[in-house]
């Protein structure tokens, strides 16, 4: 794998605070990809940072709880008009995000095991963001409404 950065919130690592790891993940994405990262300002109770992976042109941050999993994937494209996204998901609704001043479409699909995967995609200039997971739809909508540009708290 070329130019990959990975860090995990695992028992093998000495991690003092999961919030610090989450903050570091957003900062690493900004630093490595030279973008203004999008962050999740709201997470449901019990959902915590799990891992971050960064490649040459994209990065992901994963969050987990006892029952749910959520992935925030963001990256860059040098040709914004050519950003494409193919999916077999169906549109299930729209929410308004006041931080981004955008209506964001929500998509769903039923997986082979019967679980419902839910997702959104956001494009800002040459930057794109996908948020997807298996999680309650109302919780997911609250999370989407809280997506905003990352602001370092240091």
PDB file of C-alpha atoms in Angstrom:
ATOM      1  CA  UNK A   1       0.000   0.000   0.000  1.00  0.00           C
ATOM      2  CA  UNK A   2       1.365   3.332  -1.067  1.00  0.00           C
ATOM      3  CA  UNK A   3       1.318   6.266   1.330  1.00  0.00           C
ATOM      4  CA  UNK A   4      -0.987   4.780   3.972  1.00  0.00           C
ATOM      5  CA  UNK A   5      -1.383   6.030   7.542  1.00  0.00           C
ATOM      6  CA  UNK A   6      -3.372   3.872   9.978  1.00  0.00           C
ATOM      7  CA  UNK A   7      -4.104   4.236  13.653  1.00  0.00           C
ATOM      8  CA  UNK A   8      -6.586   2.372  15.810  1.00  0.00           C
ATOM      9  CA  UNK A   9      -8.279   2.805  19.144  1.00  0.00           C
ATOM     10  CA  UNK A  10      -7.363  -0.701  20.292  1.00  0.00           C
ATOM     11  CA  UNK A  11      -6.365  -2.236  23.604  1.00  0.00           C
ATOM     12  CA  UNK A  12      -2.854  -2.789  22.181  1.00  0.00           C
ATOM     13  CA  UNK A  13      -2.268   0.960  21.923  1.00  0.00           C
ATOM     14  CA  UNK A  14      -1.882   3.259  24.896  1.00  0.00           C
ATOM     15  CA  UNK A  15      -4.663   5.736  24.294  1.00  0.00           C
ATOM     16  CA  UNK A  16      -5.654   8.150  26.998  1.00  0.00           C
ATOM     17  CA  UNK A  17      -8.805   9.601  25.433  1.00  0.00           C
ATOM     18  CA  UNK A  18     -10.789   8.496  22.351  1.00  0.00           C
ATOM     19  CA  UNK A  19     -11.725  12.153  21.722  1.00  0.00           C
ATOM     20  CA  UNK A  20      -8.015  12.974  21.332  1.00  0.00           C
ATOM     21  CA  UNK A  21      -7.671  10.168  18.779  1.00  0.00           C
ATOM     22  CA  UNK A  22     -10.731  11.405  16.903  1.00  0.00           C
ATOM     23  CA  UNK A  23      -9.298  14.948  16.848  1.00  0.00           C
ATOM     24  CA  UNK A  24      -5.961  13.587  15.617  1.00  0.00           C
ATOM     25  CA  UNK A  25      -7.767  11.726  12.821  1.00  0.00           C
ATOM     26  CA  UNK A  26      -9.400  14.909  11.485  1.00  0.00           C
ATOM     27  CA  UNK A  27      -6.086  16.767  11.736  1.00  0.00           C
ATOM     28  CA  UNK A  28      -4.221  13.965   9.919  1.00  0.00           C
ATOM     29  CA  UNK A  29      -6.783  14.013   7.104  1.00  0.00           C
ATOM     30  CA  UNK A  30      -6.324  17.782   6.729  1.00  0.00           C
ATOM     31  CA  UNK A  31      -2.545  17.511   6.865  1.00  0.00           C
ATOM     32  CA  UNK A  32      -2.142  14.525   4.519  1.00  0.00           C
ATOM     33  CA  UNK A  33      -4.833  15.431   1.960  1.00  0.00           C
ATOM     34  CA  UNK A  34      -4.431  19.229   2.166  1.00  0.00           C
ATOM     35  CA  UNK A  35      -8.206  19.709   2.568  1.00  0.00           C
ATOM     36  CA  UNK A  36     -10.552  21.208   5.133  1.00  0.00           C
ATOM     37  CA  UNK A  37     -11.850  18.040   6.775  1.00  0.00           C
ATOM     38  CA  UNK A  38     -15.501  17.493   7.542  1.00  0.00           C
ATOM     39  CA  UNK A  39     -16.257  16.314  11.068  1.00  0.00           C
ATOM     40  CA  UNK A  40     -19.192  14.744  12.838  1.00  0.00           C
ATOM     41  CA  UNK A  41     -20.174  17.196  15.559  1.00  0.00           C
ATOM     42  CA  UNK A  42     -22.803  14.787  16.903  1.00  0.00           C
ATOM     43  CA  UNK A  43     -22.402  11.096  17.698  1.00  0.00           C
ATOM     44  CA  UNK A  44     -25.019   8.983  19.471  1.00  0.00           C
ATOM     45  CA  UNK A  45     -24.320   7.925  23.037  1.00  0.00           C
ATOM     46  CA  UNK A  46     -21.990   4.924  23.130  1.00  0.00           C
ATOM     47  CA  UNK A  47     -20.533   5.480  19.645  1.00  0.00           C
ATOM     48  CA  UNK A  48     -16.760   5.928  19.742  1.00  0.00           C
ATOM     49  CA  UNK A  49     -13.812   6.438  17.407  1.00  0.00           C
ATOM     50  CA  UNK A  50     -12.493   3.089  16.177  1.00  0.00           C
ATOM     51  CA  UNK A  51      -9.861   3.759  13.515  1.00  0.00           C
ATOM     52  CA  UNK A  52      -8.520   6.095  10.854  1.00  0.00           C
ATOM     53  CA  UNK A  53      -6.927   5.150   7.549  1.00  0.00           C
ATOM     54  CA  UNK A  54      -5.438   7.636   5.105  1.00  0.00           C
ATOM     55  CA  UNK A  55      -4.312   6.949   1.563  1.00  0.00           C
ATOM     56  CA  UNK A  56      -2.820   9.186  -1.104  1.00  0.00           C
ATOM     57  CA  UNK A  57      -6.121  10.892  -2.050  1.00  0.00           C
ATOM     58  CA  UNK A  58      -8.666   9.807   0.575  1.00  0.00           C
ATOM     59  CA  UNK A  59      -9.132   8.958   4.225  1.00  0.00           C
ATOM     60  CA  UNK A  60     -11.686   7.259   6.405  1.00  0.00           C
ATOM     61  CA  UNK A  61     -12.651   7.460  10.028  1.00  0.00           C
ATOM     62  CA  UNK A  62     -14.658   4.627  11.536  1.00  0.00           C
ATOM     63  CA  UNK A  63     -16.931   4.871  14.559  1.00  0.00           C
ATOM     64  CA  UNK A  64     -18.530   1.934  16.364  1.00  0.00           C
ATOM     65  CA  UNK A  65     -20.932   1.158  19.171  1.00  0.00           C
ATOM     66  CA  UNK A  66     -22.207  -2.132  20.527  1.00  0.00           C
ATOM     67  CA  UNK A  67     -24.804  -2.324  17.747  1.00  0.00           C
ATOM     68  CA  UNK A  68     -23.828   0.211  15.061  1.00  0.00           C
ATOM     69  CA  UNK A  69     -20.976   1.033  12.696  1.00  0.00           C
ATOM     70  CA  UNK A  70     -20.415   4.300  10.854  1.00  0.00           C
ATOM     71  CA  UNK A  71     -17.757   5.239   8.286  1.00  0.00           C
ATOM     72  CA  UNK A  72     -16.820   8.802   7.303  1.00  0.00           C
ATOM     73  CA  UNK A  73     -14.880   8.673   4.024  1.00  0.00           C
ATOM     74  CA  UNK A  74     -13.512  11.850   2.490  1.00  0.00           C
ATOM     75  CA  UNK A  75     -11.160  12.634  -0.331  1.00  0.00           C
ATOM     76  CA  UNK A  76     -10.121  14.891  -3.159  1.00  0.00           C
ATOM     77  CA  UNK A  77     -10.469  14.897  -6.917  1.00  0.00           C
ATOM     78  CA  UNK A  78      -8.422  17.237  -9.098  1.00  0.00           C
ATOM     79  CA  UNK A  79     -11.301  17.430 -11.581  1.00  0.00           C
ATOM     80  CA  UNK A  80     -14.431  18.349  -9.608  1.00  0.00           C
ATOM     81  CA  UNK A  81     -16.675  17.969 -12.647  1.00  0.00           C
ATOM     82  CA  UNK A  82     -15.644  14.329 -12.958  1.00  0.00           C
ATOM     83  CA  UNK A  83     -16.512  13.226  -9.423  1.00  0.00           C
ATOM     84  CA  UNK A  84     -18.819  10.284  -9.940  1.00  0.00           C
ATOM     85  CA  UNK A  85     -20.606   7.953  -7.599  1.00  0.00           C
ATOM     86  CA  UNK A  86     -22.367   4.755  -8.614  1.00  0.00           C
ATOM     87  CA  UNK A  87     -24.638   3.039  -6.146  1.00  0.00           C
ATOM     88  CA  UNK A  88     -27.515   0.599  -6.000  1.00  0.00           C
ATOM     89  CA  UNK A  89     -29.040   2.567  -3.116  1.00  0.00           C
ATOM     90  CA  UNK A  90     -32.417   4.280  -3.352  1.00  0.00           C
ATOM     91  CA  UNK A  91     -33.138   7.794  -2.154  1.00  0.00           C
ATOM     92  CA  UNK A  92     -35.114   7.663   1.080  1.00  0.00           C
ATOM     93  CA  UNK A  93     -35.264  11.309   2.114  1.00  0.00           C
ATOM     94  CA  UNK A  94     -33.473  14.625   2.555  1.00  0.00           C
ATOM     95  CA  UNK A  95     -32.198  16.580   5.549  1.00  0.00           C
ATOM     96  CA  UNK A  96     -30.993  20.160   5.787  1.00  0.00           C
ATOM     97  CA  UNK A  97     -27.518  20.759   7.209  1.00  0.00           C
ATOM     98  CA  UNK A  98     -27.281  24.331   8.502  1.00  0.00           C
ATOM     99  CA  UNK A  99     -23.473  24.172   8.954  1.00  0.00           C
ATOM    100  CA  UNK A 100     -22.962  23.422   5.241  1.00  0.00           C
ATOM    101  CA  UNK A 101     -26.113  25.261   4.115  1.00  0.00           C
ATOM    102  CA  UNK A 102     -27.117  22.234   2.035  1.00  0.00           C
ATOM    103  CA  UNK A 103     -29.993  19.862   1.553  1.00  0.00           C
ATOM    104  CA  UNK A 104     -28.431  16.410   1.768  1.00  0.00           C
ATOM    105  CA  UNK A 105     -30.082  13.369   0.202  1.00  0.00           C
ATOM    106  CA  UNK A 106     -30.196  10.159   2.227  1.00  0.00           C
ATOM    107  CA  UNK A 107     -29.914   6.788   0.490  1.00  0.00           C
ATOM    108  CA  UNK A 108     -30.668   3.268   1.714  1.00  0.00           C
ATOM    109  CA  UNK A 109     -30.293  -0.304   0.571  1.00  0.00           C
ATOM    110  CA  UNK A 110     -31.167  -3.644   2.095  1.00  0.00           C
ATOM    111  CA  UNK A 111     -28.144  -5.915   2.468  1.00  0.00           C
ATOM    112  CA  UNK A 112     -28.209  -9.670   1.882  1.00  0.00           C
ATOM    113  CA  UNK A 113     -28.474 -10.303   5.634  1.00  0.00           C
ATOM    114  CA  UNK A 114     -31.559  -8.043   5.831  1.00  0.00           C
ATOM    115  CA  UNK A 115     -29.815  -5.110   7.540  1.00  0.00           C
ATOM    116  CA  UNK A 116     -30.335  -1.620   6.130  1.00  0.00           C
ATOM    117  CA  UNK A 117     -27.263   0.366   5.066  1.00  0.00           C
ATOM    118  CA  UNK A 118     -27.805   4.110   4.985  1.00  0.00           C
ATOM    119  CA  UNK A 119     -25.588   6.765   3.385  1.00  0.00           C
ATOM    120  CA  UNK A 120     -25.115  10.333   2.201  1.00  0.00           C
ATOM    121  CA  UNK A 121     -22.657  11.958  -0.155  1.00  0.00           C
ATOM    122  CA  UNK A 122     -21.509  15.563  -0.003  1.00  0.00           C
ATOM    123  CA  UNK A 123     -19.450  17.397  -2.625  1.00  0.00           C
ATOM    124  CA  UNK A 124     -17.793  20.730  -1.883  1.00  0.00           C
ATOM    125  CA  UNK A 125     -15.563  21.957  -4.712  1.00  0.00           C
ATOM    126  CA  UNK A 126     -13.020  19.239  -5.471  1.00  0.00           C
ATOM    127  CA  UNK A 127     -13.646  17.507  -2.133  1.00  0.00           C
ATOM    128  CA  UNK A 128     -16.135  14.723  -1.518  1.00  0.00           C
ATOM    129  CA  UNK A 129     -17.459  13.020   1.584  1.00  0.00           C
ATOM    130  CA  UNK A 130     -19.385   9.785   2.018  1.00  0.00           C
ATOM    131  CA  UNK A 131     -20.954   8.858   5.327  1.00  0.00           C
ATOM    132  CA  UNK A 132     -22.419   5.374   5.548  1.00  0.00           C
ATOM    133  CA  UNK A 133     -23.244   2.679   7.999  1.00  0.00           C
ATOM    134  CA  UNK A 134     -25.736   0.378   9.588  1.00  0.00           C
ATOM    135  CA  UNK A 135     -27.528   2.535  12.126  1.00  0.00           C
ATOM    136  CA  UNK A 136     -31.002   3.736  13.057  1.00  0.00           C
ATOM    137  CA  UNK A 137     -32.318   6.178  10.429  1.00  0.00           C
ATOM    138  CA  UNK A 138     -33.302   8.898  12.930  1.00  0.00           C
ATOM    139  CA  UNK A 139     -29.863   8.768  14.592  1.00  0.00           C
ATOM    140  CA  UNK A 140     -28.244   8.904  11.160  1.00  0.00           C
ATOM    141  CA  UNK A 141     -30.260  11.992  10.221  1.00  0.00           C
ATOM    142  CA  UNK A 142     -29.113  13.731  13.421  1.00  0.00           C
ATOM    143  CA  UNK A 143     -25.503  12.852  12.599  1.00  0.00           C
ATOM    144  CA  UNK A 144     -25.862  14.205   9.044  1.00  0.00           C
ATOM    145  CA  UNK A 145     -27.333  17.470  10.349  1.00  0.00           C
ATOM    146  CA  UNK A 146     -24.186  17.854  12.481  1.00  0.00           C
ATOM    147  CA  UNK A 147     -21.574  17.418   9.721  1.00  0.00           C
ATOM    148  CA  UNK A 148     -19.452  20.557   9.624  1.00  0.00           C
ATOM    149  CA  UNK A 149     -16.000  21.800   8.703  1.00  0.00           C
ATOM    150  CA  UNK A 150     -13.463  20.635  11.263  1.00  0.00           C
ATOM    151  CA  UNK A 151     -12.312  23.292  13.687  1.00  0.00           C
ATOM    152  CA  UNK A 152      -9.179  22.535  15.685  1.00  0.00           C
ATOM    153  CA  UNK A 153      -9.849  22.997  19.395  1.00  0.00           C
ATOM    154  CA  UNK A 154      -6.189  23.471  20.307  1.00  0.00           C
TER     155      UNK A 154
END
